[in-house]
């Protein structure tokens, strides 16, 4: 069933929903962007419909709700420790189709992977319901259609903000019907983006020989100089999942503190440092190769569920060196074609 609500009615429904759920949505933070006078749009808890940013893609992804940039795992003293309980109130997460599809990727990595559930992610995953925000058209860095993440049916409700008619809501999950008992019914089903300006078609790597040659290919050396290893692309990425841990010792009692889980990045130097200071990928180009192959080959090779990348384009928007993952995939495609030809000649 679908409904149409005025702004006042929508806020009344939101008020009722907030008694049971924490409601997270993309929200604009004026003048907090990278440059002076630019805004940032990030996920935060909302209390009014007016706070929701409907038009522009968020700077940072919905994963910040499910796997925040840092969270406390446990508190310790010299004698004991207590696990942090976290907020167990159910979550309503508003996101576009690519954002909801990105959570499927995150769940694939964090839940059941290798027979193990990450309890901190699972805890949130089990209490989240999605509200699909109809995408009004992405930006020139989006390529969700190429990645097949422009559509989803994994949502409890779907919404569209129409400046003239107010909020349209499709309710798919019957547990939400009662919130709309007094609302005016209408005909509304969400539309999905069918075309992006940008198209990205990663080529299949046919065998291990080609993969091994691609790993050694000179194409990656370009990034040794261009990439400054800042990690901004992975922090903004909808699907990156790496984290590390940090112990925070309290200033007034150095025997007590907390262990935090903190977002990490495979693009930062020292990410894979081992005992004896040994690193597997010490050059920026090697780290770039690792990220790109992880998104467009390794994930599918392991899970057989397509690309890990959902084509949100946030990494392109955030890179201070204007490195585009779309262009990099293009270069990788050309390298694969060249290696395939060389392999063909050798076979003759
Ligand atoms: S790699 Fe880039 S385009 Fe793909 S999901 Fe991550 S941020 Fe989005
Ligand atoms: S944001 Fe750009 S410069 Fe920074 S690590 Fe990613 S690709 Fe390299």
mmCIF file of C-alpha atoms and ligand atoms in Angstrom:
data_model
loop_
_atom_site.group_PDB
_atom_site.id
_atom_site.type_symbol
_atom_site.label_atom_id
_atom_site.label_comp_id
_atom_site.label_asym_id
_atom_site.label_seq_id
_atom_site.Cartn_x
_atom_site.Cartn_y
_atom_site.Cartn_z
ATOM 1 C CA UNK A 1 0.000 0.000 0.000
ATOM 2 C CA UNK A 2 1.198 3.533 -0.769
ATOM 3 C CA UNK A 3 0.469 6.849 0.886
ATOM 4 C CA UNK A 4 0.943 10.566 0.370
ATOM 5 C CA UNK A 5 1.799 12.759 3.337
ATOM 6 C CA UNK A 6 2.189 16.475 3.903
ATOM 7 C CA UNK A 7 5.345 17.595 5.635
ATOM 8 C CA UNK A 8 3.451 17.904 8.935
ATOM 9 C CA UNK A 9 1.997 14.385 8.592
ATOM 10 C CA UNK A 10 5.386 12.945 7.609
ATOM 11 C CA UNK A 11 6.972 14.456 10.716
ATOM 12 C CA UNK A 12 4.189 12.997 12.870
ATOM 13 C CA UNK A 13 4.861 9.502 11.434
ATOM 14 C CA UNK A 14 8.605 10.004 11.949
ATOM 15 C CA UNK A 15 7.975 10.998 15.566
ATOM 16 C CA UNK A 16 6.034 7.747 16.119
ATOM 17 C CA UNK A 17 8.698 5.657 14.333
ATOM 18 C CA UNK A 18 11.422 7.177 16.520
ATOM 19 C CA UNK A 19 9.763 5.712 19.621
ATOM 20 C CA UNK A 20 10.844 2.259 18.347
ATOM 21 C CA UNK A 21 13.636 2.982 15.868
ATOM 22 C CA UNK A 22 16.726 5.118 15.536
ATOM 23 C CA UNK A 23 16.258 6.674 12.103
ATOM 24 C CA UNK A 24 19.421 7.410 10.080
ATOM 25 C CA UNK A 25 19.507 9.358 6.822
ATOM 26 C CA UNK A 26 21.891 11.470 4.742
ATOM 27 C CA UNK A 27 22.044 14.907 6.347
ATOM 28 C CA UNK A 28 23.743 18.134 5.199
ATOM 29 C CA UNK A 29 26.380 19.740 7.445
ATOM 30 C CA UNK A 30 26.935 23.268 6.099
ATOM 31 C CA UNK A 31 30.508 24.511 5.623
ATOM 32 C CA UNK A 32 32.092 21.320 6.964
ATOM 33 C CA UNK A 33 33.313 20.130 3.551
ATOM 34 C CA UNK A 34 36.837 19.737 2.246
ATOM 35 C CA UNK A 35 37.072 23.327 1.001
ATOM 36 C CA UNK A 36 35.936 26.552 2.635
ATOM 37 C CA UNK A 37 32.282 27.223 1.920
ATOM 38 C CA UNK A 38 31.540 23.617 0.914
ATOM 39 C CA UNK A 39 29.117 21.356 2.730
ATOM 40 C CA UNK A 40 29.419 17.740 3.690
ATOM 41 C CA UNK A 41 26.561 15.228 3.502
ATOM 42 C CA UNK A 42 26.859 12.299 5.843
ATOM 43 C CA UNK A 43 24.659 9.833 7.692
ATOM 44 C CA UNK A 44 23.286 10.885 11.037
ATOM 45 C CA UNK A 45 20.239 10.296 13.196
ATOM 46 C CA UNK A 46 17.327 12.503 12.124
ATOM 47 C CA UNK A 47 14.349 13.868 14.031
ATOM 48 C CA UNK A 48 12.574 15.764 11.216
ATOM 49 C CA UNK A 49 11.936 15.030 7.548
ATOM 50 C CA UNK A 50 13.418 18.427 6.622
ATOM 51 C CA UNK A 51 16.852 17.185 7.773
ATOM 52 C CA UNK A 52 16.977 14.521 5.042
ATOM 53 C CA UNK A 53 19.101 15.354 1.986
ATOM 54 C CA UNK A 54 17.022 13.931 -0.871
ATOM 55 C CA UNK A 55 18.638 15.568 -3.898
ATOM 56 C CA UNK A 56 22.393 15.137 -3.619
ATOM 57 C CA UNK A 57 24.410 11.943 -3.140
ATOM 58 C CA UNK A 58 25.963 11.780 0.319
ATOM 59 C CA UNK A 59 29.697 12.459 0.570
ATOM 60 C CA UNK A 60 30.159 9.470 2.864
ATOM 61 C CA UNK A 61 28.314 6.152 2.586
ATOM 62 C CA UNK A 62 25.582 4.485 4.635
ATOM 63 C CA UNK A 63 28.190 2.034 5.997
ATOM 64 C CA UNK A 64 29.051 4.706 8.608
ATOM 65 C CA UNK A 65 25.889 3.643 10.468
ATOM 66 C CA UNK A 66 26.627 -0.097 10.340
ATOM 67 C CA UNK A 67 30.424 -0.033 10.638
ATOM 68 C CA UNK A 68 31.269 3.387 12.083
ATOM 69 C CA UNK A 69 34.739 4.854 11.645
ATOM 70 C CA UNK A 70 35.443 3.931 15.268
ATOM 71 C CA UNK A 71 33.572 2.128 18.006
ATOM 72 C CA UNK A 72 34.472 0.834 21.443
ATOM 73 C CA UNK A 73 34.772 -2.955 21.697
ATOM 74 C CA UNK A 74 35.494 -3.205 25.420
ATOM 75 C CA UNK A 75 36.615 -1.223 28.456
ATOM 76 C CA UNK A 76 39.520 -2.474 30.588
ATOM 77 C CA UNK A 77 41.337 -1.910 33.838
ATOM 78 C CA UNK A 78 44.478 -3.775 34.929
ATOM 79 C CA UNK A 79 42.232 -6.493 36.437
ATOM 80 C CA UNK A 80 39.112 -6.875 34.298
ATOM 81 C CA UNK A 81 37.322 -5.928 31.130
ATOM 82 C CA UNK A 82 33.696 -5.282 30.131
ATOM 83 C CA UNK A 83 32.366 -5.607 26.610
ATOM 84 C CA UNK A 84 30.741 -2.429 25.307
ATOM 85 C CA UNK A 85 27.014 -3.057 24.945
ATOM 86 C CA UNK A 86 26.322 -0.589 22.170
ATOM 87 C CA UNK A 87 22.893 0.839 21.400
ATOM 88 C CA UNK A 88 20.491 -2.061 20.794
ATOM 89 C CA UNK A 89 17.527 0.039 19.630
ATOM 90 C CA UNK A 90 16.431 -1.099 16.128
ATOM 91 C CA UNK A 91 17.529 1.017 13.166
ATOM 92 C CA UNK A 92 15.702 2.393 10.148
ATOM 93 C CA UNK A 93 18.320 3.225 7.531
ATOM 94 C CA UNK A 94 17.362 5.453 4.612
ATOM 95 C CA UNK A 95 19.440 4.933 1.484
ATOM 96 C CA UNK A 96 19.467 4.750 -2.275
ATOM 97 C CA UNK A 97 19.506 1.389 -4.097
ATOM 98 C CA UNK A 98 23.333 1.410 -4.329
ATOM 99 C CA UNK A 99 23.591 2.062 -0.566
ATOM 100 C CA UNK A 100 21.287 -0.867 0.253
ATOM 101 C CA UNK A 101 23.137 -3.158 -2.178
ATOM 102 C CA UNK A 102 26.435 -2.097 -0.569
ATOM 103 C CA UNK A 103 25.164 -3.463 2.746
ATOM 104 C CA UNK A 104 24.674 -6.871 1.093
ATOM 105 C CA UNK A 105 28.388 -6.795 0.245
ATOM 106 C CA UNK A 106 29.311 -5.740 3.784
ATOM 107 C CA UNK A 107 27.136 -8.512 5.233
ATOM 108 C CA UNK A 108 28.785 -11.063 2.906
ATOM 109 C CA UNK A 109 32.204 -10.100 4.308
ATOM 110 C CA UNK A 110 31.276 -9.676 7.968
ATOM 111 C CA UNK A 111 28.662 -12.436 8.416
ATOM 112 C CA UNK A 112 29.348 -16.122 7.902
ATOM 113 C CA UNK A 113 32.577 -15.481 5.965
ATOM 114 C CA UNK A 114 34.893 -18.411 6.753
ATOM 115 C CA UNK A 115 32.189 -19.754 9.102
ATOM 116 C CA UNK A 116 32.515 -16.757 11.411
ATOM 117 C CA UNK A 117 30.127 -13.922 12.242
ATOM 118 C CA UNK A 118 31.561 -10.553 13.213
ATOM 119 C CA UNK A 119 29.435 -9.988 16.348
ATOM 120 C CA UNK A 120 29.721 -6.193 16.245
ATOM 121 C CA UNK A 121 28.435 -5.968 12.680
ATOM 122 C CA UNK A 122 25.895 -8.807 13.082
ATOM 123 C CA UNK A 123 24.361 -7.089 16.092
ATOM 124 C CA UNK A 124 23.478 -4.054 13.956
ATOM 125 C CA UNK A 125 22.670 -6.096 10.837
ATOM 126 C CA UNK A 126 20.000 -8.022 12.766
ATOM 127 C CA UNK A 127 18.243 -4.871 13.888
ATOM 128 C CA UNK A 128 18.274 -2.790 10.692
ATOM 129 C CA UNK A 129 15.443 -2.262 8.207
ATOM 130 C CA UNK A 130 15.950 -0.287 5.024
ATOM 131 C CA UNK A 131 13.917 2.583 3.658
ATOM 132 C CA UNK A 132 14.643 3.003 -0.031
ATOM 133 C CA UNK A 133 15.101 6.616 -1.119
ATOM 134 C CA UNK A 134 14.206 6.969 -4.766
ATOM 135 C CA UNK A 135 17.346 8.221 -6.531
ATOM 136 C CA UNK A 136 16.622 11.474 -8.369
ATOM 137 C CA UNK A 137 19.657 10.876 -10.617
ATOM 138 C CA UNK A 138 23.165 10.404 -9.385
ATOM 139 C CA UNK A 139 26.198 12.428 -10.346
ATOM 140 C CA UNK A 140 28.676 12.175 -13.229
ATOM 141 C CA UNK A 141 30.774 9.757 -11.126
ATOM 142 C CA UNK A 142 27.988 7.163 -10.572
ATOM 143 C CA UNK A 143 28.028 3.867 -12.477
ATOM 144 C CA UNK A 144 25.483 1.785 -10.525
ATOM 145 C CA UNK A 145 23.791 0.569 -13.729
ATOM 146 C CA UNK A 146 27.057 -1.035 -14.927
ATOM 147 C CA UNK A 147 27.418 -2.768 -11.538
ATOM 148 C CA UNK A 148 23.752 -3.883 -11.474
ATOM 149 C CA UNK A 149 23.169 -2.099 -8.157
ATOM 150 C CA UNK A 150 20.683 0.500 -9.428
ATOM 151 C CA UNK A 151 17.741 -1.627 -8.257
ATOM 152 C CA UNK A 152 16.726 -3.435 -5.079
ATOM 153 C CA UNK A 153 13.653 -5.004 -3.545
ATOM 154 C CA UNK A 154 15.301 -5.282 -0.127
ATOM 155 C CA UNK A 155 13.364 -2.537 1.649
ATOM 156 C CA UNK A 156 10.597 -2.197 4.232
ATOM 157 C CA UNK A 157 9.399 1.120 2.834
ATOM 158 C CA UNK A 158 10.277 3.309 -0.145
ATOM 159 C CA UNK A 159 10.021 7.086 -0.264
ATOM 160 C CA UNK A 160 10.061 9.934 -2.784
ATOM 161 C CA UNK A 161 10.075 13.605 -1.822
ATOM 162 C CA UNK A 162 7.984 15.597 -4.235
ATOM 163 C CA UNK A 163 8.349 19.331 -3.620
ATOM 164 C CA UNK A 164 4.756 20.008 -4.726
ATOM 165 C CA UNK A 165 2.907 16.930 -3.424
ATOM 166 C CA UNK A 166 4.910 16.108 -0.282
ATOM 167 C CA UNK A 167 6.252 12.702 0.735
ATOM 168 C CA UNK A 168 5.145 9.544 -1.088
ATOM 169 C CA UNK A 169 5.646 6.284 0.782
ATOM 170 C CA UNK A 170 5.309 2.682 -0.346
ATOM 171 C CA UNK A 171 4.941 0.309 2.615
ATOM 172 C CA UNK A 172 6.124 -3.227 1.827
ATOM 173 C CA UNK A 173 6.669 -4.515 5.366
ATOM 174 C CA UNK A 174 3.225 -4.957 7.017
ATOM 175 C CA UNK A 175 4.679 -4.192 10.458
ATOM 176 C CA UNK A 176 4.723 -0.513 9.371
ATOM 177 C CA UNK A 177 1.082 -0.386 8.155
ATOM 178 C CA UNK A 178 -0.257 0.904 11.473
ATOM 179 C CA UNK A 179 1.886 4.071 11.257
ATOM 180 C CA UNK A 180 -0.087 5.094 8.152
ATOM 181 C CA UNK A 181 -3.621 4.201 9.337
ATOM 182 C CA UNK A 182 -4.789 7.841 8.992
ATOM 183 C CA UNK A 183 -2.789 8.671 5.842
ATOM 184 C CA UNK A 184 -4.199 9.313 2.387
ATOM 185 C CA UNK A 185 -3.686 6.397 0.001
ATOM 186 C CA UNK A 186 -2.115 6.957 -3.405
ATOM 187 C CA UNK A 187 -0.465 5.085 -6.279
ATOM 188 C CA UNK A 188 3.297 5.086 -5.815
ATOM 189 C CA UNK A 189 6.055 2.629 -6.546
ATOM 190 C CA UNK A 190 9.654 3.813 -6.643
ATOM 191 C CA UNK A 191 11.424 4.259 -9.966
ATOM 192 C CA UNK A 192 15.020 3.216 -10.467
ATOM 193 C CA UNK A 193 17.836 4.829 -12.444
ATOM 194 C CA UNK A 194 18.203 3.069 -15.813
ATOM 195 C CA UNK A 195 21.222 4.924 -17.206
ATOM 196 C CA UNK A 196 24.372 6.669 -15.920
ATOM 197 C CA UNK A 197 26.686 9.040 -17.764
ATOM 198 C CA UNK A 198 29.542 6.721 -16.801
ATOM 199 C CA UNK A 199 29.776 3.105 -17.879
ATOM 200 C CA UNK A 200 32.310 0.671 -16.356
ATOM 201 C CA UNK A 201 32.624 -2.836 -17.769
ATOM 202 C CA UNK A 202 35.450 -4.766 -16.093
ATOM 203 C CA UNK A 203 36.812 -7.500 -18.316
ATOM 204 C CA UNK A 204 36.785 -11.076 -16.999
ATOM 205 C CA UNK A 205 40.216 -12.457 -16.208
ATOM 206 C CA UNK A 206 40.101 -15.852 -17.880
ATOM 207 C CA UNK A 207 42.829 -17.720 -16.049
ATOM 208 C CA UNK A 208 45.526 -17.572 -13.392
ATOM 209 C CA UNK A 209 48.335 -16.986 -15.910
ATOM 210 C CA UNK A 210 46.656 -13.798 -17.126
ATOM 211 C CA UNK A 211 45.961 -12.740 -13.530
ATOM 212 C CA UNK A 212 49.598 -13.243 -12.522
ATOM 213 C CA UNK A 213 50.841 -11.272 -15.538
ATOM 214 C CA UNK A 214 48.327 -8.495 -14.820
ATOM 215 C CA UNK A 215 49.615 -8.253 -11.248
ATOM 216 C CA UNK A 216 53.123 -7.627 -12.587
ATOM 217 C CA UNK A 217 52.011 -5.305 -15.380
ATOM 218 C CA UNK A 218 53.586 -1.849 -15.693
ATOM 219 C CA UNK A 219 50.159 -0.174 -15.659
ATOM 220 C CA UNK A 220 50.266 -0.103 -11.836
ATOM 221 C CA UNK A 221 53.535 1.882 -11.755
ATOM 222 C CA UNK A 222 51.662 5.081 -12.748
ATOM 223 C CA UNK A 223 50.105 5.100 -9.284
ATOM 224 C CA UNK A 224 53.452 4.938 -7.453
ATOM 225 C CA UNK A 225 53.712 8.669 -8.185
ATOM 226 C CA UNK A 226 50.087 9.739 -8.523
ATOM 227 C CA UNK A 227 48.537 8.120 -5.438
ATOM 228 C CA UNK A 228 49.563 9.800 -2.185
ATOM 229 C CA UNK A 229 48.283 6.817 -0.129
ATOM 230 C CA UNK A 230 45.924 8.991 1.900
ATOM 231 C CA UNK A 231 43.183 6.329 2.132
ATOM 232 C CA UNK A 232 40.394 8.840 1.407
ATOM 233 C CA UNK A 233 38.980 6.571 -1.316
ATOM 234 C CA UNK A 234 38.498 3.642 1.048
ATOM 235 C CA UNK A 235 36.995 5.687 3.876
ATOM 236 C CA UNK A 236 34.409 7.009 1.395
ATOM 237 C CA UNK A 237 33.880 3.594 -0.200
ATOM 238 C CA UNK A 238 30.449 2.024 0.328
ATOM 239 C CA UNK A 239 31.876 -1.488 0.470
ATOM 240 C CA UNK A 240 35.393 -1.365 1.996
ATOM 241 C CA UNK A 241 35.435 -3.276 5.290
ATOM 242 C CA UNK A 242 39.010 -3.221 6.661
ATOM 243 C CA UNK A 243 39.589 -2.188 10.244
ATOM 244 C CA UNK A 244 42.278 -2.261 12.886
ATOM 245 C CA UNK A 245 42.186 -1.878 16.680
ATOM 246 C CA UNK A 246 43.569 0.864 18.907
ATOM 247 C CA UNK A 247 43.899 0.952 22.689
ATOM 248 C CA UNK A 248 42.999 4.301 24.218
ATOM 249 C CA UNK A 249 44.512 4.724 27.690
ATOM 250 C CA UNK A 250 42.799 7.272 29.912
ATOM 251 C CA UNK A 251 44.911 10.273 30.960
ATOM 252 C CA UNK A 252 43.855 10.272 34.606
ATOM 253 C CA UNK A 253 44.400 6.513 35.104
ATOM 254 C CA UNK A 254 46.886 4.840 32.778
ATOM 255 C CA UNK A 255 45.807 1.391 34.016
ATOM 256 C CA UNK A 256 42.351 1.847 32.469
ATOM 257 C CA UNK A 257 41.115 2.469 28.965
ATOM 258 C CA UNK A 258 39.166 1.102 26.059
ATOM 259 C CA UNK A 259 39.899 -0.899 22.935
ATOM 260 C CA UNK A 260 38.413 0.617 19.808
ATOM 261 C CA UNK A 261 37.804 -0.788 16.401
ATOM 262 C CA UNK A 262 38.958 1.799 13.852
ATOM 263 C CA UNK A 263 38.520 1.933 10.076
ATOM 264 C CA UNK A 264 41.709 1.056 8.216
ATOM 265 C CA UNK A 265 42.721 1.352 4.565
ATOM 266 C CA UNK A 266 44.647 -0.989 2.260
ATOM 267 C CA UNK A 267 45.835 2.166 0.452
ATOM 268 C CA UNK A 268 47.829 3.481 3.412
ATOM 269 C CA UNK A 269 51.534 2.628 3.727
ATOM 270 C CA UNK A 270 52.171 0.069 6.456
ATOM 271 C CA UNK A 271 48.701 -1.517 6.151
ATOM 272 C CA UNK A 272 50.199 -4.962 5.617
ATOM 273 C CA UNK A 273 53.352 -4.501 7.692
ATOM 274 C CA UNK A 274 54.431 -7.642 9.522
ATOM 275 C CA UNK A 275 57.033 -8.537 12.121
ATOM 276 C CA UNK A 276 60.494 -7.327 11.131
ATOM 277 C CA UNK A 277 58.960 -4.313 9.313
ATOM 278 C CA UNK A 278 58.310 -6.487 6.253
ATOM 279 C CA UNK A 279 55.645 -5.246 3.839
ATOM 280 C CA UNK A 280 54.023 -7.168 1.004
ATOM 281 C CA UNK A 281 52.819 -4.113 -0.916
ATOM 282 C CA UNK A 282 55.282 -1.317 -0.221
ATOM 283 C CA UNK A 283 54.545 0.759 -3.366
ATOM 284 C CA UNK A 284 51.386 2.807 -3.871
ATOM 285 C CA UNK A 285 50.832 1.142 -7.259
ATOM 286 C CA UNK A 286 50.862 -2.316 -5.623
ATOM 287 C CA UNK A 287 48.284 -1.167 -3.109
ATOM 288 C CA UNK A 288 46.144 0.260 -5.926
ATOM 289 C CA UNK A 289 46.377 -3.057 -7.781
ATOM 290 C CA UNK A 290 45.267 -4.869 -4.627
ATOM 291 C CA UNK A 291 42.220 -2.611 -4.185
ATOM 292 C CA UNK A 292 41.125 -2.704 -7.821
ATOM 293 C CA UNK A 293 41.509 -6.481 -8.156
ATOM 294 C CA UNK A 294 39.748 -6.976 -4.830
ATOM 295 C CA UNK A 295 36.736 -4.985 -6.058
ATOM 296 C CA UNK A 296 36.592 -6.352 -9.612
ATOM 297 C CA UNK A 297 38.008 -9.876 -9.435
ATOM 298 C CA UNK A 298 38.823 -11.388 -6.028
ATOM 299 C CA UNK A 299 35.415 -10.814 -4.411
ATOM 300 C CA UNK A 300 33.617 -12.523 -7.283
ATOM 301 C CA UNK A 301 36.211 -15.322 -7.387
ATOM 302 C CA UNK A 302 35.449 -16.047 -3.721
ATOM 303 C CA UNK A 303 31.697 -15.459 -3.461
ATOM 304 C CA UNK A 304 30.490 -15.764 -7.092
ATOM 305 C CA UNK A 305 28.205 -12.773 -6.629
ATOM 306 C CA UNK A 306 29.600 -10.270 -9.120
ATOM 307 C CA UNK A 307 31.659 -7.176 -8.361
ATOM 308 C CA UNK A 308 32.265 -5.882 -4.862
ATOM 309 C CA UNK A 309 32.035 -2.295 -6.160
ATOM 310 C CA UNK A 310 28.497 -0.874 -6.279
ATOM 311 C CA UNK A 311 29.440 2.029 -8.565
ATOM 312 C CA UNK A 312 28.622 4.790 -6.072
ATOM 313 C CA UNK A 313 31.552 6.865 -7.377
ATOM 314 C CA UNK A 314 32.417 8.256 -3.927
ATOM 315 C CA UNK A 315 36.072 7.206 -4.261
ATOM 316 C CA UNK A 316 36.309 9.281 -7.451
ATOM 317 C CA UNK A 317 34.709 12.280 -5.745
ATOM 318 C CA UNK A 318 37.028 12.105 -2.739
ATOM 319 C CA UNK A 319 40.438 11.423 -4.323
ATOM 320 C CA UNK A 320 42.620 14.546 -3.984
ATOM 321 C CA UNK A 321 44.736 13.315 -6.895
ATOM 322 C CA UNK A 322 41.758 12.889 -9.252
ATOM 323 C CA UNK A 323 42.342 9.158 -9.612
ATOM 324 C CA UNK A 324 39.213 7.585 -11.060
ATOM 325 C CA UNK A 325 38.435 3.932 -10.455
ATOM 326 C CA UNK A 326 36.419 3.946 -13.680
ATOM 327 C CA UNK A 327 39.441 5.071 -15.724
ATOM 328 C CA UNK A 328 41.647 2.600 -13.835
ATOM 329 C CA UNK A 329 39.307 -0.276 -14.762
ATOM 330 C CA UNK A 330 39.478 0.938 -18.361
ATOM 331 C CA UNK A 331 43.285 0.809 -18.229
ATOM 332 C CA UNK A 332 43.112 -2.622 -16.616
ATOM 333 C CA UNK A 333 40.822 -3.846 -19.430
ATOM 334 C CA UNK A 334 43.382 -2.696 -21.999
ATOM 335 C CA UNK A 335 46.192 -4.438 -20.101
ATOM 336 C CA UNK A 336 44.146 -7.681 -19.961
ATOM 337 C CA UNK A 337 43.495 -7.508 -23.724
ATOM 338 C CA UNK A 338 47.214 -6.952 -24.373
ATOM 339 C CA UNK A 339 48.209 -9.879 -22.116
ATOM 340 C CA UNK A 340 45.606 -12.125 -23.784
ATOM 341 C CA UNK A 341 47.082 -11.290 -27.208
ATOM 342 C CA UNK A 342 50.618 -12.012 -25.990
ATOM 343 C CA UNK A 343 49.405 -15.329 -24.544
ATOM 344 C CA UNK A 344 47.705 -16.150 -27.875
ATOM 345 C CA UNK A 345 50.901 -15.452 -29.848
ATOM 346 C CA UNK A 346 52.950 -17.675 -27.533
ATOM 347 C CA UNK A 347 50.415 -20.517 -27.916
ATOM 348 C CA UNK A 348 50.774 -20.458 -31.752
HETATM 349 S S1 LIG B 1 35.197 1.355 -5.229
HETATM 350 FE FE1 LIG B 1 34.487 3.477 -5.499
HETATM 351 S S2 LIG B 1 32.673 3.310 -6.817
HETATM 352 FE FE2 LIG B 1 33.095 1.261 -6.018
HETATM 353 S S3 LIG B 1 31.829 1.043 -4.146
HETATM 354 FE FE3 LIG B 1 33.844 1.811 -3.496
HETATM 355 S S4 LIG B 1 33.631 4.063 -3.497
HETATM 356 FE FE4 LIG B 1 31.901 3.243 -4.667
HETATM 357 S S1 LIG B 2 42.116 8.813 -2.428
HETATM 358 FE FE1 LIG B 2 43.389 8.856 -4.280
HETATM 359 S S2 LIG B 2 45.425 9.488 -3.557
HETATM 360 FE FE2 LIG B 2 44.258 8.848 -1.724
HETATM 361 S S3 LIG B 2 44.771 6.634 -1.493
HETATM 362 FE FE3 LIG B 2 42.892 6.725 -2.738
HETATM 363 S S4 LIG B 2 43.632 6.700 -4.872
HETATM 364 FE FE4 LIG B 2 45.398 7.238 -3.581
#
